[in-house]
């Protein structure tokens, strides 16, 4: 019996590990294999034709970039404010501090489709904006807010006490310590959090479903109200529901590969600093 | 999740000051907090009329006919639970096994490499999973179900399998964190008492890590219940499928696919219909909040124990 347990656990663990890795390798492999044939320069540099069956995805990429830049512009100052309030100004172990942390976790758990429906409720119903790129950017910003804020909070909490003690000893006041010690020390976390946030925002479809994205007929926005954008994930989502046209299928795989490449590029950009933070935390 | 609470930074003990940065931080945080809270309250408040109109029928009947103003959402509630439980049933053994491998058997550097890759994969957008589901998995499931004479490859089962693949990275990495939070000394003591590596896992690591593992499963469940895009593409979206075992291999509807469908736009024209859609949203919010809340409680419990 002991021998059986001794062997069965490592073997089944290795098996599960192999299944997980093979699944993931298979997914990436299929995407690269099928998507690569669709890729060429004109696919990236021209607009859509024939309802997705021909032409390229230039404005889908542009629209996605507009949305994620806006999302970051919304989320960065807010999460910096939340992180500073949480880690610098609120007393340790205080009720407010716990409440803030739990609220961030709760916000992170809200399903993307609910953020989308809240967008419909707030921006379309109350503000009467129609579909707007700004609404989409704000909604995506809300989605990535917890990621950014938690990354910042973890970094600020890990700043060695002696840095702050030294600054205090030099006679610096709290706002001066924040601007000359805490903020410079947090730049790397702001970068990492931003990359993680951009990766997430680029791939989300549900938040922009109702209040921001359209399938065709938009290029660059020139206002806020009734100024929708095209977006890569939304494009895939709509085109995927009409998969019987083989030409559209090729474009679909190509779009998915480009989307994956964008998301992975941002995630990879965040990786080195995360690994370093991980090592520091465990050394 | 690091289990050990970091030392209390000295500067947080500083006298409270009303400096400009503090005012800006409090102001911005309050602004976003109030705005989000107001939006959630608006969502729930607008869901109330349909609750008054339908009463318990809202969750006990599977008859959603918005043109006749009938809003029984049981089919969607069943669909949401069914896909999430199928996903969890499939994902749990694989994720836990893989987490045991990374946490208990691999050397730290290999563990970090595997974990980094898995976390990268957790970032694959759900629409990409949906595409794989619609172009590949759907046909596989259809072939698999041929003996049962299915209508199509769009079934609750298809959505559940797809969701299982989607939540494996999240559940695995959180299980690994939970196992890692068991102090190394405990394992050393067990080995010193003559338990072999597998017995150490069975009698020390798993029992100590179970609140964290349960929390990981709950977070996976929450993610599965809340996922819309991928499920939408493979579930067939057939309304009013009464709960039954056979419904697992038939097209159906979940809370998220109903909310995310084109019906939301139609609903804006009729306050009662709109209220019904928002009531589905409120149910979804409640379910994910319960899952997240329970996970937070469990993790709190873990940290308390291992500290």
Coordinates of C-alpha atoms in Angstrom, one line a residue:
Chain A
X1 CA 0.0 0.0 0.0
X2 CA 2.8 2.4 0.9
X3 CA 4.6 1.6 -2.3
X4 CA 1.4 2.1 -4.2
X5 CA 0.8 5.6 -2.7
X6 CA 4.5 6.3 -3.2
X7 CA 4.2 5.8 -6.9
X8 CA 0.6 6.7 -7.8
X9 CA 0.8 10.3 -6.7
X10 CA 3.9 11.4 -8.6
X11 CA 2.7 9.5 -11.7
X12 CA -0.8 11.0 -11.7
X13 CA 0.7 14.5 -10.9
X14 CA 3.0 14.2 -13.9
X15 CA 0.2 13.0 -16.0
X16 CA -2.0 16.0 -15.1
X17 CA 1.0 18.3 -15.7
X18 CA 1.5 16.8 -19.1
X19 CA -2.2 17.1 -20.0
X20 CA -2.2 20.8 -18.9
X21 CA 1.0 21.6 -20.9
X22 CA -0.1 19.7 -24.0
X23 CA -3.5 21.5 -23.9
X24 CA -1.8 24.8 -23.8
X25 CA 0.8 23.9 -26.4
X26 CA -1.9 22.5 -28.6
X27 CA -4.0 25.7 -28.4
X28 CA -1.1 28.0 -29.3
X29 CA 0.0 25.5 -32.0
X30 CA -3.4 25.5 -33.7
X31 CA -3.6 29.3 -33.6
X32 CA -0.2 29.8 -35.1
X33 CA -0.7 27.1 -37.7
X34 CA -4.1 28.3 -39.0
X35 CA -3.5 32.0 -38.5
X36 CA -0.1 32.2 -40.2
X37 CA -1.6 31.6 -43.6
X38 CA -3.8 34.7 -43.3
X39 CA -1.0 37.0 -42.4
X40 CA 0.5 39.4 -44.9
X41 CA 1.2 43.1 -45.0
X42 CA -2.1 44.1 -46.7
X43 CA -4.1 42.2 -44.0
X44 CA -2.6 44.5 -41.4
X45 CA -2.6 47.7 -43.4
X46 CA -6.0 47.8 -45.1
X47 CA -9.6 48.1 -44.0
X48 CA -12.3 45.5 -44.0
X49 CA -14.1 44.5 -47.2
X50 CA -17.1 42.2 -47.9
X51 CA -18.2 41.9 -44.3
X52 CA -15.0 40.3 -43.1
X53 CA -14.5 37.9 -46.0
X54 CA -11.8 40.0 -47.6
X55 CA -9.6 42.9 -46.8
X56 CA -7.6 43.6 -43.7
X57 CA -8.0 44.5 -40.0
X58 CA -6.2 47.8 -39.8
X59 CA -9.0 49.7 -38.1
X60 CA -9.8 46.9 -35.7
X61 CA -6.2 47.1 -34.5
X62 CA -6.4 50.9 -34.4
X63 CA -9.6 50.8 -32.5
X64 CA -8.2 48.3 -30.0
X65 CA -5.2 50.6 -29.4
X66 CA -7.5 53.6 -28.8
X67 CA -9.6 51.6 -26.3
X68 CA -6.6 50.2 -24.3
X69 CA -4.8 53.5 -24.2
X70 CA -7.9 55.2 -22.9
X71 CA -8.3 52.4 -20.4
X72 CA -4.8 52.8 -19.1
X73 CA -5.3 56.6 -18.9
X74 CA -8.3 56.1 -16.8
X75 CA -7.0 53.3 -14.6
X76 CA -3.4 54.5 -13.9
X77 CA -4.2 57.7 -11.9
X78 CA -7.1 56.0 -10.1
X79 CA -5.1 52.9 -9.1
X80 CA -2.1 55.1 -8.0
X81 CA -4.5 57.0 -5.8
X82 CA -6.0 53.8 -4.4
X83 CA -2.5 52.3 -3.8
X84 CA -1.2 55.4 -2.0
X85 CA -4.3 55.7 0.1
X86 CA -4.1 52.0 1.0
X87 CA -0.4 51.6 1.7
X88 CA 0.6 55.1 2.9
X89 CA -2.3 56.9 4.4
X90 CA -4.6 54.3 5.9
X91 CA -3.5 53.0 9.3
X92 CA -2.2 49.4 9.2
X93 CA -4.8 46.7 10.1
X94 CA -7.5 49.4 10.0
X95 CA -11.0 48.6 9.0
X96 CA -10.9 51.0 6.0
X97 CA -7.7 49.3 4.7
X98 CA -9.3 45.9 4.8
X99 CA -12.4 47.3 3.2
X100 CA -10.4 48.8 0.3
X101 CA -8.5 45.6 -0.3
X102 CA -11.7 43.5 -0.3
X103 CA -13.4 46.0 -2.6
X104 CA -10.6 45.6 -5.1
X105 CA -10.9 41.8 -4.9
X106 CA -14.7 42.1 -5.4
X107 CA -14.3 44.4 -8.3
X108 CA -11.9 41.9 -9.9
X109 CA -14.5 39.2 -9.5
X110 CA -17.3 41.1 -11.3
X111 CA -17.9 39.3 -14.6
X112 CA -16.9 41.2 -17.7
X113 CA -20.4 40.9 -19.2
X114 CA -21.8 42.8 -16.1
X115 CA -19.3 45.6 -16.7
X116 CA -20.7 45.6 -20.2
X117 CA -24.3 45.8 -19.1
X118 CA -23.4 48.6 -16.5
X119 CA -21.9 50.4 -19.5
X120 CA -25.2 50.1 -21.4
X121 CA -27.0 51.3 -18.2
X122 CA -24.7 54.3 -17.5
X123 CA -23.4 55.5 -20.8
X124 CA -26.2 54.6 -23.2
X125 CA -29.2 54.9 -21.0
X126 CA -28.3 57.7 -18.5
X127 CA -25.7 59.7 -20.4
X128 CA -27.3 59.1 -23.8
X129 CA -23.9 58.8 -25.5
X130 CA -24.8 56.1 -28.0
X131 CA -21.8 53.8 -28.6
X132 CA -18.6 55.7 -27.8
X133 CA -14.9 54.8 -27.7
X134 CA -14.6 56.8 -24.4
X135 CA -17.3 54.6 -22.7
X136 CA -15.4 51.5 -23.9
X137 CA -12.1 52.9 -22.6
X138 CA -13.6 53.8 -19.2
X139 CA -15.3 50.3 -18.9
X140 CA -12.0 48.6 -19.7
X141 CA -10.3 50.9 -17.3
X142 CA -12.6 49.7 -14.5
X143 CA -11.8 46.1 -15.5
X144 CA -8.0 46.6 -15.2
X145 CA -8.2 48.8 -12.1
X146 CA -7.8 46.0 -9.6
X147 CA -4.8 44.4 -11.4
X148 CA -3.0 47.8 -11.5
X149 CA -3.9 48.8 -8.0
X150 CA -2.9 45.4 -6.4
X151 CA 0.5 45.4 -8.3
X152 CA 1.2 48.9 -7.0
X153 CA 0.1 48.1 -3.4
X154 CA 2.3 45.0 -3.3
X155 CA 5.3 47.1 -4.5
X156 CA 4.7 49.9 -2.1
X157 CA 4.3 47.5 0.8
X158 CA 7.6 45.9 -0.1
X159 CA 9.6 49.1 -0.1
X160 CA 12.2 48.6 2.7
X161 CA 11.4 50.5 5.9
X162 CA 14.9 52.0 6.1
X163 CA 14.3 54.0 2.9
X164 CA 11.4 55.7 4.5
X165 CA 13.1 56.0 7.9
X166 CA 16.1 57.7 6.2
X167 CA 13.8 60.1 4.4
X168 CA 12.0 60.9 7.6
X169 CA 15.3 61.3 9.4
X170 CA 16.3 63.9 6.8
X171 CA 13.2 65.8 7.8
X172 CA 11.0 65.1 4.8
X173 CA 7.3 65.4 5.3
X174 CA 4.9 62.7 4.2
X175 CA 4.1 64.2 0.8
X176 CA 7.8 64.7 0.1
X177 CA 8.4 61.1 1.0
X178 CA 5.7 60.0 -1.3
X179 CA 7.1 62.1 -4.2
X180 CA 10.8 61.4 -3.7
X181 CA 10.9 57.9 -2.3
X182 CA 7.6 56.0 -2.8
X183 CA 6.7 57.1 -6.3
X184 CA 10.2 56.6 -7.8
X185 CA 10.4 53.2 -6.2
X186 CA 7.0 52.3 -7.7
X187 CA 7.8 53.1 -11.3
X188 CA 8.6 49.5 -12.1
X189 CA 5.3 48.3 -10.6
X190 CA 3.4 50.9 -12.5
X191 CA 5.0 49.6 -15.7
X192 CA 4.3 46.0 -14.8
X193 CA 0.7 46.6 -13.8
X194 CA 0.1 48.7 -16.9
X195 CA 1.4 45.9 -19.2
X196 CA -0.8 43.4 -17.4
X197 CA -3.7 45.7 -17.6
X198 CA -3.1 46.5 -21.3
X199 CA -2.9 42.7 -22.0
X200 CA -6.2 42.1 -20.3
X201 CA -7.9 45.1 -21.8
X202 CA -6.8 44.3 -25.4
X203 CA -8.5 40.9 -25.2
X204 CA -11.8 41.7 -23.5
X205 CA -14.9 41.6 -25.6
X206 CA -17.8 41.7 -23.2
X207 CA -17.2 45.2 -21.6
X208 CA -17.2 46.9 -25.0
X209 CA -20.1 44.8 -26.4
X210 CA -22.9 47.3 -25.7
X211 CA -21.4 50.7 -25.2
X212 CA -18.4 51.0 -27.6
X213 CA -17.7 48.5 -30.4
X214 CA -19.3 48.1 -33.8
X215 CA -18.5 45.6 -36.5
X216 CA -18.1 48.0 -39.4
X217 CA -18.5 51.6 -40.4
X218 CA -16.1 53.3 -38.0
X219 CA -12.6 54.6 -38.5
X220 CA -11.1 57.2 -36.3
X221 CA -13.4 58.9 -33.7
X222 CA -13.9 62.7 -34.0
X223 CA -16.0 63.2 -30.9
X224 CA -17.4 61.4 -27.9
X225 CA -21.1 60.9 -28.4
X226 CA -22.1 58.3 -31.1
X227 CA -18.4 57.6 -31.9
X228 CA -18.0 53.9 -31.8
X229 CA -14.8 52.1 -32.7
X230 CA -14.0 48.8 -34.3
X231 CA -12.1 46.4 -32.1
X232 CA -10.2 43.2 -32.7
X233 CA -11.9 41.0 -30.1
X234 CA -15.3 42.2 -31.0
X235 CA -14.5 41.6 -34.7
X236 CA -13.6 38.0 -34.0
X237 CA -16.7 37.6 -31.8
X238 CA -19.1 38.7 -34.5
X239 CA -17.3 37.0 -37.4
X240 CA -17.1 33.8 -35.5
X241 CA -20.9 33.6 -35.4
X242 CA -20.8 33.5 -39.2
X243 CA -18.2 30.8 -39.8
X244 CA -19.6 29.1 -42.9
X245 CA -17.7 31.3 -45.3
X246 CA -14.2 29.8 -45.8
X247 CA -12.6 33.1 -46.7
X248 CA -14.0 34.7 -43.5
X249 CA -12.6 31.7 -41.6
X250 CA -9.1 32.4 -42.8
X251 CA -9.4 36.1 -41.8
X252 CA -10.8 34.9 -38.5
X253 CA -7.8 32.8 -37.7
X254 CA -5.5 35.6 -38.8
X255 CA -7.3 38.1 -36.5
X256 CA -7.1 35.7 -33.6
X257 CA -3.4 35.3 -34.1
X258 CA -2.8 39.0 -34.2
X259 CA -4.9 39.5 -31.0
X260 CA -3.0 36.8 -29.3
X261 CA 0.3 38.4 -30.4
X262 CA -0.8 41.8 -29.0
X263 CA -1.9 40.2 -25.7
X264 CA 1.2 38.1 -25.3
X265 CA 3.5 41.0 -26.2
X266 CA 2.1 43.0 -23.2
X267 CA 2.2 40.0 -20.9
X268 CA 5.8 39.2 -21.8
X269 CA 6.8 42.8 -21.2
X270 CA 5.4 42.4 -17.7
X271 CA 7.2 39.1 -17.0
X272 CA 10.8 40.0 -16.2
X273 CA 9.9 42.5 -13.4
X274 CA 7.3 40.1 -12.0
X275 CA 9.9 37.3 -11.9
X276 CA 12.3 39.6 -10.1
X277 CA 9.6 40.6 -7.6
X278 CA 8.9 37.0 -7.1
X279 CA 12.6 36.2 -6.4
X280 CA 12.9 39.1 -4.0
X281 CA 9.8 38.0 -2.1
X282 CA 11.2 34.5 -1.6
X283 CA 14.8 35.3 -1.0
Chain B
X1 CA -0.4 35.3 -2.5
X2 CA 2.3 35.4 0.1
X3 CA 1.2 33.9 3.3
X4 CA 3.5 35.7 5.7
X5 CA 2.2 39.2 6.4
X6 CA 4.9 41.7 5.6
X7 CA 6.3 43.6 8.5
X8 CA 4.4 46.7 9.3
X9 CA 6.1 49.6 7.5
X10 CA 7.2 52.2 10.0
X11 CA 6.0 55.2 8.0
X12 CA 2.4 54.1 8.0
X13 CA 2.5 54.8 11.7
X14 CA 3.2 58.4 10.9
X15 CA 0.9 61.1 12.2
X16 CA -2.0 61.4 9.9
X17 CA -1.6 64.5 7.7
X18 CA -3.9 66.3 5.3
X19 CA -1.3 66.9 2.7
X20 CA -2.3 67.6 -1.0
X21 CA -1.4 64.0 -2.1
X22 CA -3.6 62.6 0.7
X23 CA -6.5 64.8 -0.4
X24 CA -6.0 63.7 -4.1
X25 CA -5.8 60.1 -3.1
X26 CA -8.9 60.2 -1.0
X27 CA -10.8 62.2 -3.5
X28 CA -10.1 60.0 -6.5
X29 CA -10.7 56.8 -4.5
X30 CA -14.0 58.1 -3.2
X31 CA -15.0 59.2 -6.7
X32 CA -14.5 55.9 -8.3
X33 CA -15.9 54.0 -5.3
X34 CA -19.1 56.1 -5.3
X35 CA -19.4 55.9 -9.1
X36 CA -19.1 52.1 -9.1
X37 CA -21.4 51.7 -6.1
X38 CA -24.0 54.0 -7.8
X39 CA -23.9 51.9 -11.0
X40 CA -24.4 48.7 -9.0
X41 CA -27.2 50.2 -7.0
X42 CA -28.9 51.4 -10.2
X43 CA -28.5 47.8 -11.6
X44 CA -30.1 46.2 -8.6
X45 CA -32.8 48.9 -8.2
X46 CA -33.9 48.6 -11.8
X47 CA -34.2 44.8 -11.4
X48 CA -36.8 45.2 -8.6
X49 CA -39.9 45.7 -10.8
X50 CA -39.6 42.3 -12.4
X51 CA -39.2 40.6 -9.0
X52 CA -42.4 42.2 -7.9
X53 CA -44.1 41.3 -11.2
X54 CA -43.0 37.6 -11.3
X55 CA -42.3 36.8 -7.6
X56 CA -40.8 33.4 -7.1
X57 CA -41.7 32.4 -10.7
X58 CA -38.6 34.4 -11.7
X59 CA -36.4 31.6 -10.4
X60 CA -38.7 28.6 -10.4
X61 CA -40.1 28.6 -14.0
X62 CA -38.4 28.1 -17.3
X63 CA -40.6 30.2 -19.4
X64 CA -39.0 33.3 -20.8
X65 CA -41.2 34.9 -23.5
X66 CA -40.5 38.6 -23.5
X67 CA -43.2 39.4 -26.1
X68 CA -45.8 37.9 -23.7
X69 CA -44.0 39.5 -20.6
X70 CA -43.2 36.1 -19.1
X71 CA -39.9 36.1 -17.4
X72 CA -39.1 32.7 -15.8
X73 CA -35.3 32.4 -15.6
X74 CA -34.9 28.9 -14.3
X75 CA -33.4 27.6 -17.6
X76 CA -30.6 30.2 -17.5
X77 CA -29.9 29.6 -13.8
X78 CA -29.7 25.9 -14.5
X79 CA -27.5 26.5 -17.5
X80 CA -25.1 28.7 -15.6
X81 CA -24.7 26.1 -12.8
X82 CA -24.4 23.2 -15.2
X83 CA -21.6 24.7 -17.3
X84 CA -19.7 25.9 -14.3
X85 CA -20.0 22.6 -12.5
X86 CA -19.0 20.6 -15.6
X87 CA -16.0 22.9 -16.0
X88 CA -15.0 22.6 -12.4
X89 CA -15.4 18.8 -12.4
X90 CA -13.1 18.5 -15.4
X91 CA -10.6 21.2 -14.4
X92 CA -10.1 20.3 -10.7
X93 CA -8.2 17.0 -11.1
X94 CA -6.0 18.3 -13.9
X95 CA -5.3 21.6 -12.1
X96 CA -4.7 20.0 -8.7
X97 CA -2.4 17.3 -10.2
X98 CA -0.4 19.8 -12.1
X99 CA -0.2 22.0 -9.0
X100 CA 1.1 19.1 -7.0
X101 CA 3.7 18.5 -9.7
X102 CA 5.0 22.1 -9.7
X103 CA 4.7 22.6 -6.0
X104 CA 5.9 19.3 -4.6
X105 CA 8.1 17.6 -7.2
X106 CA 9.7 20.3 -9.4
X107 CA 12.8 22.2 -8.3
X108 CA 12.1 25.9 -7.6
X109 CA 13.5 27.2 -10.9
X110 CA 11.5 24.7 -13.0
X111 CA 8.4 25.6 -10.9
X112 CA 8.8 29.3 -11.7
X113 CA 9.2 28.6 -15.4
X114 CA 6.1 26.4 -15.6
X115 CA 4.2 28.9 -13.5
X116 CA 5.2 31.8 -15.7
X117 CA 4.1 29.9 -18.8
X118 CA 0.8 28.9 -17.2
X119 CA 0.1 32.5 -16.1
X120 CA 0.9 33.8 -19.6
X121 CA -1.7 31.2 -20.9
X122 CA -4.2 32.4 -18.4
X123 CA -4.2 35.7 -20.4
X124 CA -5.4 34.1 -23.7
X125 CA -8.5 36.2 -24.5
X126 CA -11.9 34.4 -24.0
X127 CA -12.9 35.2 -27.6
X128 CA -9.9 33.2 -28.8
X129 CA -11.1 30.2 -26.7
X130 CA -14.6 30.8 -28.2
X131 CA -13.2 30.7 -31.7
X132 CA -11.4 27.4 -30.9
X133 CA -14.6 26.1 -29.5
X134 CA -16.7 27.1 -32.5
X135 CA -14.3 25.8 -35.1
X136 CA -12.8 22.7 -33.4
X137 CA -14.4 21.6 -30.1
X138 CA -18.0 21.8 -31.4
X139 CA -17.2 19.2 -34.1
X140 CA -15.4 16.9 -31.6
X141 CA -18.4 17.0 -29.2
X142 CA -20.8 16.4 -32.0
X143 CA -18.9 13.3 -33.1
X144 CA -18.6 12.2 -29.5
X145 CA -22.4 12.5 -29.0
X146 CA -23.4 10.8 -32.2
X147 CA -24.8 7.8 -30.4
X148 CA -27.2 10.1 -28.6
X149 CA -28.4 11.7 -31.8
X150 CA -27.7 15.4 -30.9
X151 CA -29.2 18.4 -32.6
X152 CA -25.8 20.0 -33.0
X153 CA -22.4 20.3 -31.4
X154 CA -23.6 23.4 -29.5
X155 CA -24.5 22.0 -26.0
X156 CA -24.1 22.7 -22.3
X157 CA -21.4 20.0 -22.3
X158 CA -19.4 21.8 -25.1
X159 CA -19.5 25.1 -23.1
X160 CA -18.5 23.2 -19.9
X161 CA -15.5 21.5 -21.6
X162 CA -14.4 24.8 -23.1
X163 CA -14.7 26.6 -19.7
X164 CA -12.7 23.8 -18.1
X165 CA -9.8 24.5 -20.4
X166 CA -10.1 28.2 -19.7
X167 CA -10.0 27.9 -16.0
X168 CA -7.2 25.3 -15.7
X169 CA -4.4 28.0 -15.6
X170 CA -6.1 30.1 -12.9
X171 CA -7.1 27.2 -10.7
X172 CA -3.7 25.5 -11.1
X173 CA -1.7 28.5 -10.2
X174 CA -3.8 29.3 -7.2
X175 CA -3.6 25.7 -6.0
X176 CA 0.1 25.9 -6.4
X177 CA 0.2 29.0 -4.3
X178 CA -1.9 27.3 -1.6
X179 CA 0.4 24.3 -1.5
X180 CA 3.5 26.6 -1.4
X181 CA 2.1 28.4 1.6
X182 CA 2.4 25.2 3.7
X183 CA 5.6 25.9 5.8
X184 CA 8.6 23.9 4.6
X185 CA 9.4 22.8 8.2
X186 CA 6.1 20.9 8.3
X187 CA 7.2 18.8 5.3
X188 CA 10.7 18.3 6.7
X189 CA 9.2 17.1 10.0
X190 CA 7.0 14.6 8.2
X191 CA 9.9 13.3 6.2
X192 CA 11.9 13.1 9.4
X193 CA 9.1 10.9 10.9
X194 CA 9.6 8.4 8.1
X195 CA 6.8 9.4 5.7
X196 CA 7.7 9.2 2.1
X197 CA 7.2 12.1 -0.3
X198 CA 3.7 11.0 -1.4
X199 CA 2.6 10.4 2.2
X200 CA 3.8 13.8 3.1
X201 CA 1.6 15.2 0.4
X202 CA -1.4 13.2 1.5
X203 CA -1.1 13.7 5.2
X204 CA 0.6 17.1 5.5
X205 CA 0.5 19.3 2.4
X206 CA -3.0 18.6 1.2
X207 CA -4.7 18.8 4.7
X208 CA -2.9 22.0 5.5
X209 CA -3.5 23.6 2.1
X210 CA -7.1 22.6 1.7
X211 CA -8.7 26.0 2.5
X212 CA -6.5 27.6 -0.1
X213 CA -7.3 24.9 -2.6
X214 CA -11.0 25.3 -1.9
X215 CA -10.6 29.0 -2.4
X216 CA -8.9 28.4 -5.8
X217 CA -11.8 26.1 -6.8
X218 CA -14.3 28.8 -5.8
X219 CA -12.5 31.4 -7.8
X220 CA -12.5 29.1 -10.7
X221 CA -16.2 28.5 -10.3
X222 CA -16.8 32.2 -10.1
X223 CA -14.8 32.8 -13.3
X224 CA -16.7 30.0 -15.0
X225 CA -20.2 31.3 -14.0
X226 CA -19.3 34.8 -15.1
X227 CA -17.7 33.9 -18.5
X228 CA -19.8 35.0 -21.4
X229 CA -18.0 35.4 -24.7
X230 CA -16.6 31.8 -25.1
X231 CA -19.8 30.2 -23.8
X232 CA -22.0 32.4 -26.1
X233 CA -20.3 31.0 -29.2
X234 CA -20.7 27.3 -28.3
X235 CA -23.9 26.9 -26.3
X236 CA -26.5 27.2 -29.0
X237 CA -28.5 29.7 -27.1
X238 CA -31.8 27.8 -27.0
X239 CA -34.3 29.4 -24.6
X240 CA -36.4 27.7 -21.9
X241 CA -34.6 24.3 -21.8
X242 CA -36.1 22.8 -18.6
X243 CA -33.4 21.4 -16.2
X244 CA -32.8 17.7 -16.8
X245 CA -29.9 15.3 -17.3
X246 CA -30.7 15.1 -21.0
X247 CA -30.4 18.9 -21.3
X248 CA -26.7 18.6 -20.7
X249 CA -26.2 17.5 -24.3
X250 CA -28.7 19.9 -25.8
X251 CA -28.4 23.6 -26.7
X252 CA -29.2 25.9 -23.8
X253 CA -28.8 29.4 -22.4
X254 CA -26.9 30.7 -19.4
X255 CA -27.4 33.9 -17.4
X256 CA -24.4 35.4 -19.2
X257 CA -25.4 34.5 -22.7
X258 CA -28.9 35.9 -22.1
X259 CA -27.5 39.1 -20.8
X260 CA -24.9 39.4 -23.5
X261 CA -27.2 38.6 -26.4
X262 CA -28.9 41.1 -28.7
X263 CA -32.0 41.0 -26.4
X264 CA -30.4 43.6 -24.1
X265 CA -30.9 46.2 -26.8
X266 CA -34.5 45.2 -27.5
X267 CA -35.2 45.2 -23.7
X268 CA -34.3 48.9 -23.4
X269 CA -37.6 49.8 -25.1
X270 CA -39.7 48.1 -22.4
X271 CA -39.1 48.9 -18.7
X272 CA -40.3 45.5 -17.5
X273 CA -38.2 43.6 -20.0
X274 CA -35.2 45.8 -19.2
X275 CA -35.8 45.1 -15.5
X276 CA -35.9 41.3 -16.3
X277 CA -32.5 41.5 -18.1
X278 CA -31.0 43.4 -15.1
X279 CA -32.5 40.9 -12.7
X280 CA -30.4 38.2 -14.5
X281 CA -27.4 40.5 -14.1
X282 CA -28.2 40.9 -10.3
X283 CA -28.4 37.1 -10.0
X284 CA -25.0 36.8 -11.7
X285 CA -23.6 39.5 -9.4
X286 CA -24.9 37.7 -6.4
X287 CA -23.4 34.3 -7.4
X288 CA -20.0 35.7 -8.2
X289 CA -20.0 37.8 -5.1
X290 CA -20.8 34.7 -3.0
X291 CA -18.0 32.7 -4.7
X292 CA -15.5 35.5 -4.3
X293 CA -16.6 36.2 -0.7
X294 CA -16.3 32.6 0.3
X295 CA -12.9 32.3 -1.3
X296 CA -11.7 35.5 0.5
X297 CA -12.9 34.0 3.9
X298 CA -11.1 30.7 3.2
X299 CA -7.9 32.5 2.3
X300 CA -8.1 34.6 5.4
X301 CA -8.5 31.3 7.4
X302 CA -5.4 29.9 5.7
X303 CA -3.2 32.9 6.4
X304 CA -4.3 32.8 10.0
X305 CA -3.4 29.1 10.4
X306 CA 0.0 29.1 8.7
X307 CA 1.2 32.3 10.2

